Tab-separated table of C-alpha atoms in Angstrom:
chain	number	residue	atom	x	y	z
C	1	MET	CA	-23.891	23.674	-12.996
C	2	LYS	CA	-25.584	26.787	-13.606
C	3	LYS	CA	-25.206	27.772	-16.915
C	4	SER	CA	-23.108	31.784	-16.851
C	5	ASP	CA	-20.399	28.691	-15.261
C	6	VAL	CA	-19.633	26.894	-18.796
C	7	PRO	CA	-16.812	27.934	-18.590
C	8	GLN	CA	-14.988	28.614	-22.082
C	9	ASP	CA	-11.397	28.205	-20.636
C	10	LYS	CA	-9.033	28.877	-23.859
C	11	SER	CA	-8.144	25.193	-25.144
C	12	SER	CA	-4.831	24.135	-27.416
C	13	LEU	CA	-4.971	25.891	-30.736
C	14	GLU	CA	-6.178	23.204	-33.042
C	15	THR	CA	-8.918	21.973	-30.039
C	16	GLY	CA	-9.566	25.693	-29.510
C	17	LYS	CA	-12.093	25.537	-32.392
C	18	HIS	CA	-13.467	22.910	-31.259
C	19	LYS	CA	-16.982	23.735	-28.835
C	20	GLU	CA	-18.373	20.412	-27.137
C	21	LEU	CA	-21.836	20.783	-26.090
C	22	CYS	CA	-22.731	20.734	-21.513
C	23	TYR	CA	-25.647	20.154	-19.572
C	24	ALA	CA	-26.457	23.053	-17.402
C	25	VAL	CA	-29.231	24.867	-15.076
C	26	ASP	CA	-30.154	28.202	-16.610
C	27	GLU	CA	-32.123	31.404	-14.750
C	28	ASN	CA	-35.288	29.015	-13.451
C	29	GLY	CA	-33.861	25.984	-13.171
C	30	GLU	CA	-34.645	24.163	-15.887
C	31	TYR	CA	-31.942	21.965	-17.327
C	32	THR	CA	-31.052	23.533	-20.926
C	33	THR	CA	-26.952	22.781	-22.876
C	34	ALA	CA	-24.128	25.543	-24.044
C	35	LYS	CA	-21.318	24.743	-25.530
C	36	SER	CA	-17.586	24.961	-24.063
C	37	SER	CA	-14.571	25.930	-25.553
C	38	GLY	CA	-12.906	24.166	-22.694
C	39	TRP	CA	-12.142	23.771	-19.254
C	40	GLN	CA	-8.373	23.878	-17.177
C	41	PRO	CA	-8.297	21.350	-15.283
C	42	LYS	CA	-8.587	19.271	-18.867
C	43	THR	CA	-6.968	21.121	-21.283
C	44	ILE	CA	-4.362	20.334	-18.470
C	45	ALA	CA	-4.084	16.701	-18.024
C	46	LEU	CA	-4.979	16.554	-22.179
C	47	ASP	CA	-1.295	18.630	-22.269
C	48	ASN	CA	0.030	16.384	-19.884
C	49	ALA	CA	-1.085	12.981	-21.337
C	50	ILE	CA	0.372	14.874	-24.889
C	51	GLN	CA	3.501	15.452	-23.142
C	52	GLU	CA	3.814	11.920	-21.738
C	53	ILE	CA	3.936	10.543	-25.429
C	54	ASN	CA	5.758	13.053	-26.645
C	55	ASP	CA	8.414	11.637	-23.758
C	56	ARG	CA	7.927	8.296	-24.551
C	57	ILE	CA	8.134	8.993	-27.991
C	58	GLU	CA	11.753	10.073	-27.267
C	59	ASN	CA	12.876	7.652	-25.973
C	60	ALA	CA	11.830	5.278	-28.074
C	61	LYS	CA	13.863	7.593	-30.334
C	62	ASN	CA	16.891	7.622	-28.429
C	63	ARG	CA	17.174	4.008	-27.922
C	64	VAL	CA	16.786	3.321	-31.983
C	65	LEU	CA	19.264	5.061	-31.794
C	66	ASN	CA	21.311	3.749	-29.418
C	67	ASN	CA	20.683	0.922	-30.833
C	68	GLU	CA	19.225	-0.533	-27.780
C	69	THR	CA	15.768	-1.517	-29.994
C	70	SER	CA	14.232	-1.682	-32.800
C	71	PRO	CA	12.514	1.465	-35.442
C	72	ILE	CA	8.705	-0.450	-34.874
C	73	GLU	CA	9.000	0.438	-31.279
C	74	TYR	CA	9.514	3.526	-32.366
C	75	TYR	CA	6.678	3.867	-34.325
C	76	MET	CA	4.723	2.132	-32.614
C	77	GLU	CA	4.602	5.557	-29.834
C	78	LEU	CA	5.114	7.656	-32.986
C	79	HIS	CA	1.736	6.762	-33.571
C	80	LYS	CA	0.160	6.802	-29.568
C	81	MET	CA	-0.366	2.341	-29.965
C	82	ASP	CA	0.713	-0.043	-27.093
C	83	VAL	CA	1.705	-3.662	-27.910
C	84	GLY	CA	-1.839	-4.890	-27.420
C	85	ILE	CA	-2.639	-2.249	-30.428
C	86	LEU	CA	-0.285	-2.931	-32.798
C	87	ALA	CA	-0.581	-6.568	-32.006
C	88	SER	CA	-3.760	-6.149	-33.626
C	89	TYR	CA	-3.096	-3.754	-36.203
C	90	VAL	CA	-0.188	-6.982	-37.299
C	91	GLY	CA	-2.265	-9.934	-36.991
C	92	LEU	CA	0.458	-10.810	-34.197
C	93	PHE	CA	-0.169	-12.246	-30.766
C	94	LYS	CA	1.161	-9.726	-28.607
C	95	TRP	CA	5.086	-11.811	-27.604
C	96	GLN	CA	5.196	-11.759	-31.535
C	97	VAL	CA	5.826	-7.522	-30.907
C	98	LYS	CA	7.729	-7.326	-28.265
C	99	ARG	CA	9.982	-9.530	-29.509
C	100	HIS	CA	10.470	-8.045	-33.154
C	101	PHE	CA	12.123	-4.505	-31.043
C	102	LYS	CA	14.709	-7.371	-30.520
C	103	LEU	CA	17.124	-5.428	-33.107
C	104	LYS	CA	19.321	-8.888	-33.716
C	105	ARG	CA	14.562	-10.385	-34.529
C	106	PHE	CA	14.295	-7.765	-36.592
C	107	ASN	CA	17.354	-7.559	-38.964
C	108	LYS	CA	15.618	-11.091	-39.961
C	109	LEU	CA	12.528	-10.136	-40.690
C	110	SER	CA	10.831	-11.696	-43.840
C	111	GLU	CA	9.603	-8.263	-46.203
C	112	LYS	CA	6.744	-9.341	-46.340
C	113	THR	CA	6.597	-8.891	-41.909
C	114	LEU	CA	8.369	-5.450	-42.777
C	115	GLN	CA	5.418	-5.024	-44.905
C	116	LYS	CA	2.798	-5.735	-42.829
C	117	TYR	CA	3.915	-3.080	-39.880
C	118	ALA	CA	5.128	-0.265	-42.916
C	119	SER	CA	1.467	-0.245	-44.525
C	120	ILE	CA	0.204	-0.660	-41.109
C	121	PHE	CA	2.449	2.683	-40.469
C	122	GLU	CA	1.870	4.377	-43.873
C	123	ILE	CA	5.850	4.305	-44.257
C	124	SER	CA	8.002	2.446	-47.108
C	125	ILE	CA	9.975	-0.016	-45.857
C	126	ASN	CA	13.172	1.691	-46.400
C	127	GLN	CA	11.553	4.758	-43.069
C	128	LEU	CA	11.019	1.033	-41.408
C	129	LYS	CA	14.182	-0.042	-41.011
C	130	ASP	CA	16.249	3.456	-40.799
C	131	ILE	CA	13.946	5.990	-38.976
C	132	ASP	CA	16.416	9.332	-40.060
C	133	TYR	CA	15.604	8.357	-43.981
C	134	GLY	CA	14.826	10.158	-45.829
C	135	ASN	CA	15.792	12.843	-43.433
K	1	MET	CA	-27.693	11.149	-52.870
K	2	GLU	CA	-28.840	13.235	-49.617
K	3	ILE	CA	-31.699	12.110	-46.723
K	4	ASN	CA	-33.482	14.655	-45.091
K	5	PHE	CA	-31.598	14.539	-41.398
K	6	THR	CA	-31.127	17.253	-39.539
K	7	HIS	CA	-28.053	17.207	-37.178
K	8	HIS	CA	-28.418	17.940	-33.866
K	9	GLN	CA	-25.313	18.207	-31.901
K	10	THR	CA	-25.121	16.271	-27.824
K	11	ALA	CA	-22.542	15.796	-26.000
K	12	HIS	CA	-22.187	11.712	-25.739
K	13	CYS	CA	-21.313	10.235	-29.529
K	14	GLU	CA	-23.668	7.147	-28.472
K	15	ASN	CA	-27.034	9.484	-27.055
K	16	GLY	CA	-26.573	11.162	-29.087
K	17	VAL	CA	-26.842	9.130	-32.823
K	18	ILE	CA	-30.015	7.392	-30.733
K	19	SER	CA	-31.690	10.562	-30.077
K	20	ASN	CA	-30.799	11.932	-33.919
K	21	LEU	CA	-31.691	9.011	-35.560
K	22	MET	CA	-34.745	8.821	-33.531
K	23	LYS	CA	-35.859	12.758	-33.865
K	24	TYR	CA	-35.526	11.865	-38.345
K	25	LYS	CA	-38.655	8.780	-37.222
K	26	GLY	CA	-40.423	11.478	-35.830
K	27	PHE	CA	-40.268	10.589	-32.561
K	28	GLU	CA	-38.855	13.678	-30.355
K	29	ILE	CA	-36.574	12.501	-27.889
K	30	SER	CA	-33.819	14.044	-25.574
K	31	GLU	CA	-30.407	13.596	-24.947
K	32	PRO	CA	-31.170	12.778	-21.893
K	33	MET	CA	-34.304	10.962	-22.431
K	34	VAL	CA	-31.326	8.350	-24.384
K	35	PHE	CA	-29.902	7.806	-22.290
K	36	GLY	CA	-32.022	7.102	-18.477
K	37	ILE	CA	-33.398	4.403	-20.539
K	38	GLY	CA	-31.259	3.722	-21.541
K	39	SER	CA	-29.402	3.593	-17.743
K	40	GLY	CA	-25.916	4.511	-18.943
K	41	LEU	CA	-24.683	6.345	-16.094
K	42	ILE	CA	-22.240	4.013	-14.149
K	43	PHE	CA	-18.968	4.648	-11.977
K	44	CYS	CA	-16.225	1.486	-12.861
K	45	TYR	CA	-12.820	0.907	-11.709
K	46	ILE	CA	-11.868	-1.525	-14.886
K	47	PRO	CA	-9.323	-4.315	-13.863
K	48	PHE	CA	-6.345	-4.900	-15.538
K	49	LEU	CA	-6.919	-3.021	-19.213
K	50	LYS	CA	-4.484	0.425	-19.713
K	51	VAL	CA	-5.604	2.970	-21.743
K	52	ASN	CA	-2.688	5.110	-22.523
K	53	HIS	CA	-0.630	3.552	-19.805
K	54	ALA	CA	-3.192	4.370	-17.652
K	55	PRO	CA	-5.682	2.230	-15.386
K	56	ALA	CA	-8.926	2.923	-17.133
K	57	ILE	CA	-12.291	4.105	-15.868
K	58	SER	CA	-15.571	4.636	-17.329
K	59	TYR	CA	-18.709	5.968	-15.911
K	60	ARG	CA	-20.809	5.573	-18.670
K	61	THR	CA	-21.168	1.525	-19.558
K	62	MET	CA	-19.861	-0.540	-22.091
K	63	PRO	CA	-20.327	0.468	-25.169
K	64	GLY	CA	-23.506	-0.629	-27.581
K	65	GLN	CA	-25.952	-1.144	-23.923
K	66	ILE	CA	-27.380	2.451	-23.931
K	67	PHE	CA	-29.189	1.806	-27.535
K	68	LYS	CA	-29.388	-2.031	-26.077
K	69	LYS	CA	-31.349	-1.635	-23.301
K	70	PHE	CA	-33.132	2.856	-24.526
K	71	ALA	CA	-34.052	-0.166	-27.919
K	72	LYS	CA	-35.850	-2.815	-25.778
K	73	ARG	CA	-37.370	-0.450	-23.543
K	74	VAL	CA	-40.005	1.775	-26.307
K	75	GLY	CA	-40.057	-1.195	-27.719
K	76	ILE	CA	-38.006	-0.515	-31.095
K	77	LYS	CA	-36.448	-2.365	-32.886
K	78	ILE	CA	-32.686	-2.628	-34.108
K	79	LYS	CA	-31.223	-4.167	-36.952
K	80	LYS	CA	-27.609	-4.688	-35.900
K	81	GLU	CA	-24.998	-5.860	-38.360
K	82	LYS	CA	-20.826	-6.641	-38.562
K	83	PHE	CA	-19.017	-7.536	-41.052
K	84	LYS	CA	-14.832	-9.129	-41.921
K	85	ASN	CA	-15.265	-7.752	-45.699
K	86	PRO	CA	-14.455	-4.222	-45.891
K	87	GLN	CA	-16.147	-4.939	-49.766
K	88	GLN	CA	-18.693	-5.866	-48.559
K	89	ALA	CA	-18.811	-3.524	-45.089
K	90	GLU	CA	-18.875	-1.345	-47.048
K	91	ALA	CA	-22.052	-2.594	-49.962
K	92	ARG	CA	-24.772	-2.749	-47.233
K	93	LEU	CA	-24.139	0.545	-46.100
K	94	ASN	CA	-23.776	2.381	-50.382
K	95	GLU	CA	-27.142	-0.198	-49.679
K	96	ASN	CA	-29.385	1.368	-46.560
K	97	LEU	CA	-28.437	5.182	-48.214
K	98	GLU	CA	-29.901	4.223	-51.209
K	99	LYS	CA	-32.651	3.055	-49.014
K	100	ASN	CA	-32.733	6.135	-48.189
K	101	ASN	CA	-32.102	4.993	-44.442
K	102	PRO	CA	-29.670	6.427	-42.107
K	103	VAL	CA	-27.740	4.415	-40.193
K	104	GLY	CA	-25.276	4.596	-36.912
K	105	LEU	CA	-21.821	3.493	-37.679
K	106	GLN	CA	-19.245	2.209	-34.509
K	107	VAL	CA	-15.463	3.717	-35.410
K	108	GLY	CA	-12.425	4.472	-33.999
K	109	VAL	CA	-11.244	7.519	-33.544
K	110	TYR	CA	-7.858	7.540	-34.460
K	111	ASN	CA	-8.140	8.375	-38.423
K	112	LEU	CA	-10.985	10.553	-37.576
K	113	VAL	CA	-9.568	13.342	-39.144
K	114	TYR	CA	-11.985	16.129	-38.464
K	115	PHE	CA	-10.770	15.115	-34.900
K	116	PRO	CA	-8.883	17.972	-33.908
K	117	ASP	CA	-5.566	16.367	-33.923
K	118	GLU	CA	-5.401	16.349	-30.316
K	119	TYR	CA	-8.485	14.153	-29.639
K	120	ARG	CA	-7.293	11.617	-31.756
K	121	PHE	CA	-6.673	8.066	-29.350
K	122	HIS	CA	-6.809	4.597	-29.883
K	123	PHE	CA	-10.644	4.206	-28.669
K	124	ASN	CA	-12.675	2.714	-31.008
K	125	ALA	CA	-16.027	3.126	-29.400
K	126	HIS	CA	-16.503	6.650	-30.867
K	127	ASN	CA	-20.487	7.126	-32.985
K	128	LEU	CA	-21.941	8.925	-35.617
K	129	ILE	CA	-24.644	8.792	-38.571
K	130	VAL	CA	-24.446	8.195	-41.892
K	131	PHE	CA	-26.298	10.570	-44.588
K	132	GLY	CA	-25.643	10.455	-47.970
K	133	LYS	CA	-22.609	10.397	-50.235
K	134	GLU	CA	-21.761	13.125	-53.074
K	135	ASN	CA	-19.216	12.501	-55.306
K	136	GLY	CA	-17.919	9.780	-53.086
K	137	SER	CA	-17.993	10.863	-49.930
K	138	TYR	CA	-19.985	10.194	-47.643
K	139	LEU	CA	-21.808	12.501	-45.395
K	140	ILE	CA	-21.204	12.508	-41.767
K	141	SER	CA	-23.011	13.435	-38.645
K	142	ASP	CA	-21.050	13.315	-35.881
K	143	PRO	CA	-23.243	13.662	-32.968
K	144	VAL	CA	-20.216	15.900	-31.462
K	145	MET	CA	-19.687	18.112	-34.278
K	146	GLU	CA	-20.861	21.505	-33.971
K	147	THR	CA	-21.922	20.900	-38.142
K	148	VAL	CA	-22.738	18.274	-40.740
K	149	THR	CA	-18.795	16.942	-42.475
K	150	THR	CA	-17.476	13.906	-44.308
K	151	LEU	CA	-15.085	11.799	-44.894
K	152	THR	CA	-14.101	9.291	-48.315
K	153	ALA	CA	-14.814	6.261	-48.456
K	154	LYS	CA	-11.268	5.225	-47.903
K	155	GLU	CA	-11.073	7.324	-44.983
K	156	LEU	CA	-14.521	5.029	-43.251
K	157	GLU	CA	-12.769	1.894	-44.497
K	158	LYS	CA	-10.078	3.083	-41.875
K	159	VAL	CA	-11.839	4.182	-39.159
K	160	ARG	CA	-15.001	1.410	-38.559
K	161	PHE	CA	-12.334	-1.440	-39.963
K	162	ALA	CA	-9.880	-0.252	-36.096
K	163	LYS	CA	-7.925	-2.405	-34.224
K	164	GLY	CA	-7.703	-3.166	-30.833
K	165	ALA	CA	-9.428	-3.047	-27.912
K	166	PHE	CA	-14.095	-3.479	-28.907
K	167	ALA	CA	-12.396	-3.188	-32.734
K	168	PRO	CA	-15.635	-2.308	-34.635
K	169	LYS	CA	-16.013	-4.474	-37.948
K	170	GLY	CA	-17.778	-2.378	-39.058
K	171	HIS	CA	-20.325	-2.461	-36.683
K	172	MET	CA	-23.973	-0.473	-38.299
K	173	TYR	CA	-26.992	-0.357	-36.340
K	174	TYR	CA	-30.581	1.445	-37.424
K	175	PRO	CA	-33.696	1.044	-35.996
K	176	ILE	CA	-35.995	-1.366	-37.820
K	177	SER	CA	-39.527	-1.261	-36.747
K	178	PHE	CA	-41.324	0.955	-34.513
K	179	PRO	CA	-44.471	0.984	-32.167
K	180	LYS	CA	-47.296	3.108	-33.078
K	181	GLU	CA	-45.703	5.384	-29.596
K	182	LEU	CA	-43.271	4.605	-27.528
K	183	ASN	CA	-43.289	3.193	-24.317
K	184	ILE	CA	-42.287	6.155	-21.878
K	185	LYS	CA	-43.286	6.064	-18.574
K	186	GLU	CA	-42.627	2.908	-18.791
K	187	ALA	CA	-39.369	2.161	-20.141
K	188	ILE	CA	-38.168	5.558	-17.782
K	189	ILE	CA	-39.033	3.301	-14.771
K	190	LYS	CA	-37.263	0.544	-15.739
K	191	GLY	CA	-34.251	1.906	-16.721
K	192	ILE	CA	-34.285	4.390	-13.312
K	193	LYS	CA	-34.129	0.711	-10.858
K	194	ASN	CA	-31.574	-0.775	-13.916
K	195	THR	CA	-29.018	2.340	-12.298
K	196	CYS	CA	-29.619	2.695	-9.521
K	197	ARG	CA	-29.027	-1.345	-8.865
K	198	ASP	CA	-25.764	-0.643	-11.042
K	199	MET	CA	-24.921	2.294	-8.593
K	200	LEU	CA	-25.595	-0.133	-5.604
K	201	ALA	CA	-24.294	-3.088	-6.719
K	202	PRO	CA	-22.125	-5.985	-3.806
K	203	VAL	CA	-19.343	-5.738	-6.725
K	204	PRO	CA	-15.757	-4.159	-5.255
K	205	ILE	CA	-14.841	-1.757	-8.452
K	206	ILE	CA	-18.791	-1.245	-9.448
K	207	GLY	CA	-20.161	1.943	-8.701
K	208	VAL	CA	-20.709	3.273	-5.707
K	209	ASN	CA	-18.270	1.259	-3.964
K	210	GLY	CA	-16.410	1.217	-7.196
K	211	ILE	CA	-15.708	5.087	-6.676
K	212	ARG	CA	-14.509	4.495	-3.089
K	213	TYR	CA	-12.041	1.160	-4.534
K	214	THR	CA	-10.826	4.012	-6.791
K	215	ALA	CA	-10.188	6.766	-3.601
K	216	LYS	CA	-8.267	4.094	-2.151
K	217	LEU	CA	-6.445	3.709	-4.716
K	218	ILE	CA	-5.824	7.363	-4.961
K	219	ARG	CA	-4.331	7.223	-1.851
K	220	LYS	CA	-1.398	4.623	-2.827
K	221	TRP	CA	-0.070	5.573	-6.274
K	222	PRO	CA	2.105	8.210	-4.035
K	223	LYS	CA	4.555	5.636	-2.444
K	224	LYS	CA	3.141	3.046	-5.048
K	225	LYS	CA	3.819	3.753	-8.656
K	226	GLY	CA	5.589	7.713	-8.016
K	227	VAL	CA	4.608	11.392	-8.672
K	228	LYS	CA	4.812	11.591	-11.697
K	229	VAL	CA	2.654	8.456	-12.533
K	230	ALA	CA	0.217	9.182	-9.855
K	231	ASN	CA	-0.045	12.387	-11.103
K	232	HIS	CA	-0.850	10.409	-14.614
K	233	TYR	CA	-3.082	8.368	-14.435
K	234	LEU	CA	-4.773	11.369	-11.773
K	235	GLY	CA	-5.153	13.602	-15.182
K	236	GLN	CA	-6.600	10.531	-16.661
K	237	ILE	CA	-9.190	10.168	-14.383
K	238	VAL	CA	-10.308	13.553	-14.926
K	239	ARG	CA	-9.330	13.077	-18.517
K	240	MET	CA	-12.380	10.159	-18.506
K	241	GLN	CA	-14.555	12.247	-16.234
K	242	GLU	CA	-14.439	15.895	-18.497
K	243	GLU	CA	-13.112	15.034	-21.923
K	244	ILE	CA	-15.086	11.861	-24.067
K	245	GLY	CA	-18.298	13.600	-24.075
K	246	THR	CA	-20.247	13.499	-20.912
K	247	GLY	CA	-21.234	16.891	-21.215
K	248	GLY	CA	-19.861	17.544	-17.222
K	249	GLY	CA	-19.080	16.459	-14.031
K	250	GLY	CA	-19.120	12.020	-15.145
K	251	PHE	CA	-22.238	12.230	-17.393
K	252	ARG	CA	-24.319	13.192	-13.758
K	253	TYR	CA	-25.117	16.781	-15.703
K	254	ILE	CA	-27.192	14.395	-18.434
K	255	TYR	CA	-28.427	12.206	-15.434
K	256	ALA	CA	-29.797	15.268	-14.208
K	257	ALA	CA	-31.185	16.181	-16.677
K	258	PHE	CA	-33.583	12.911	-17.025
K	259	LEU	CA	-34.823	12.774	-14.210
K	260	GLN	CA	-36.075	16.656	-14.268
K	261	GLU	CA	-37.566	15.815	-17.479
K	262	SER	CA	-39.269	12.960	-16.382
K	263	SER	CA	-40.326	14.196	-13.033
K	264	LYS	CA	-42.949	16.245	-15.752
K	265	ILE	CA	-43.509	13.068	-17.958
K	266	LEU	CA	-44.401	10.939	-14.910
K	267	ASP	CA	-46.108	13.669	-12.670
K	268	ASN	CA	-43.557	13.281	-9.603
K	269	ASN	CA	-42.099	15.995	-7.938
K	270	LYS	CA	-39.605	14.319	-6.184
K	271	LEU	CA	-37.370	13.163	-8.950
K	272	ALA	CA	-37.501	16.615	-9.757
K	273	ASP	CA	-36.282	17.365	-6.680
K	274	LEU	CA	-33.515	14.442	-6.458
K	275	SER	CA	-32.497	15.863	-10.076
K	276	LYS	CA	-31.278	19.526	-7.576
K	277	GLU	CA	-29.378	16.618	-6.052
K	278	MET	CA	-27.045	15.517	-8.367
K	279	THR	CA	-26.819	18.677	-9.301
K	280	VAL	CA	-25.217	19.125	-6.369
K	281	ILE	CA	-23.483	15.872	-6.663
K	282	GLY	CA	-22.165	16.678	-10.316
K	283	ASP	CA	-20.549	20.324	-8.850
K	284	LEU	CA	-19.180	18.168	-6.836
K	285	TRP	CA	-17.206	16.070	-8.846
K	286	ARG	CA	-15.857	19.179	-11.114
K	287	ASP	CA	-14.627	20.412	-7.586
K	288	PHE	CA	-12.644	17.365	-7.680
K	289	ALA	CA	-11.675	17.264	-10.991
K	290	LEU	CA	-10.365	20.742	-10.142
K	291	ASP	CA	-8.452	20.394	-6.832
K	292	ALA	CA	-6.852	16.950	-8.577
K	293	SER	CA	-5.965	19.871	-12.225
K	294	ARG	CA	-3.794	21.140	-9.330
K	295	ILE	CA	-1.810	18.537	-8.552
K	296	TYR	CA	-1.242	17.635	-11.734
K	297	LYS	CA	-0.922	20.637	-12.796
K	298	SER	CA	3.030	21.464	-11.210
K	299	ARG	CA	4.087	18.206	-12.926
K	300	SER	CA	6.462	18.414	-9.660
K	301	ARG	CA	8.118	14.976	-8.594
K	302	SER	CA	7.688	15.961	-4.333
K	303	ALA	CA	3.807	17.040	-3.796
K	304	GLU	CA	3.282	16.462	-0.847
K	305	ASN	CA	0.763	13.354	0.158
K	306	ASP	CA	-1.399	14.457	1.857
K	307	VAL	CA	-2.833	16.253	-1.385
K	308	TYR	CA	-4.044	12.400	-2.502
K	309	ASN	CA	-5.683	11.804	0.750
K	310	ASN	CA	-7.382	15.091	0.233
K	311	VAL	CA	-9.309	14.494	-3.645
K	312	ALA	CA	-9.258	10.753	-2.077
K	313	SER	CA	-11.817	11.510	0.847
K	314	GLN	CA	-13.694	13.967	-2.275
K	315	LEU	CA	-14.182	11.028	-3.946
K	316	GLU	CA	-15.423	9.080	-0.102
K	317	VAL	CA	-18.207	12.488	0.641
K	318	ILE	CA	-19.195	11.665	-3.003
K	319	ALA	CA	-19.119	8.080	-3.320
K	320	ASP	CA	-21.247	8.354	0.120
K	321	LYS	CA	-23.460	10.509	-1.642
K	322	GLU	CA	-24.883	8.762	-4.120
K	323	GLU	CA	-25.024	6.078	-2.180
K	324	VAL	CA	-28.173	8.046	-0.436
K	325	PHE	CA	-28.946	9.174	-3.342
K	326	PHE	CA	-29.463	5.824	-5.217
K	327	LYS	CA	-31.603	4.514	-2.515
K	328	LYS	CA	-33.284	7.411	-2.733
K	329	LEU	CA	-34.181	7.062	-6.032
K	330	LYS	CA	-34.955	3.899	-6.127
K	331	LYS	CA	-37.778	4.242	-3.683
K	332	ALA	CA	-38.839	7.451	-5.691
K	333	ILE	CA	-40.825	5.653	-8.164
């Protein structure tokens, strides 16, 4: 890549402030660095990935409202986690976390376990039990 | 307390921490030098692991490997510490800062408050330097940021004790002893040999074989997974290649810069020519990203199989070129 070809495409507002370093060749064929404000192929990939996450959150929310899953799954998606990551934060096995998605199990969870989840998501137990709490 | 530390922005965090710590100690070592000597370049399809619900592909070696290999090859000694207990981790950090010793830390990105929101994923192998403490906040030199920044003790604890794959466990590291003169020439040769070995490894998921393997998967994705998932996966490959501080073209440009610098140090013209060749290969990776982005741009559910075959073929061409390239490189030193 030539230094003059280092892309300066617009990214979304937040990431746009962040310029990253690229390596490119100057007129004399010498390697140098240049700052790039963004490149469309990656902006689209990032936007799609975020859209994908938002779809997952929306989907989880609807399933919570339809009593098909527990709010834990919704908050997990909201925090961009998957079952493996959440399990390692609460210090449980994946299958245990998955079981807590079941409403029957969730309703029987101890205060202590609920508090564990609530602290990870940085919310109160009330918010953990009811995703619309306070709204 | 503030250590007289100069921040230099780099493309990649691990290279950057090493290069910045070396410069602080008075050794002018560029980012490409660190990356090349530490044999950072690779292509690896990591089976069984999913990142953001898509296959994990890596364009660099495992976190920590670059530093480990670099240190060994140039002859410096590194002290590494991990902690179970966050209080202890902070105490050890403070001790070092009091001794005017800036340290490298491995951290998780998700709670890194100064990062743009869109970049905050659960990725735990990010690196930064702490070089002081002022009014209860730690002074941070994050190599991928343009300027220095700060984190409160609580914010720093959170990122040091992030959970999930590659959990940092408070990992702290810093060089403790240096030779009189760094063993640069020999280190470069070792670094290059190691990379050639990795890229030509007779393993189906690593190096040029890994690129071919990924190409094969891309051909299958639209039928096997549906267009939506196939596009998500393709987007993930491009992000791994371009986004996480690779300096462009999946680290190929940084590597070309390393070869150019090495050709001068070793007085070897062949490396200068090979640097040019690597730049061309880097451009091919960029073309691949551009064409892949045209596929996932539309987010359409009815993309033709042809377009996937097309980008897969591009990867196969790259694999062939890299195979020839690394065979030549092996002979050039």
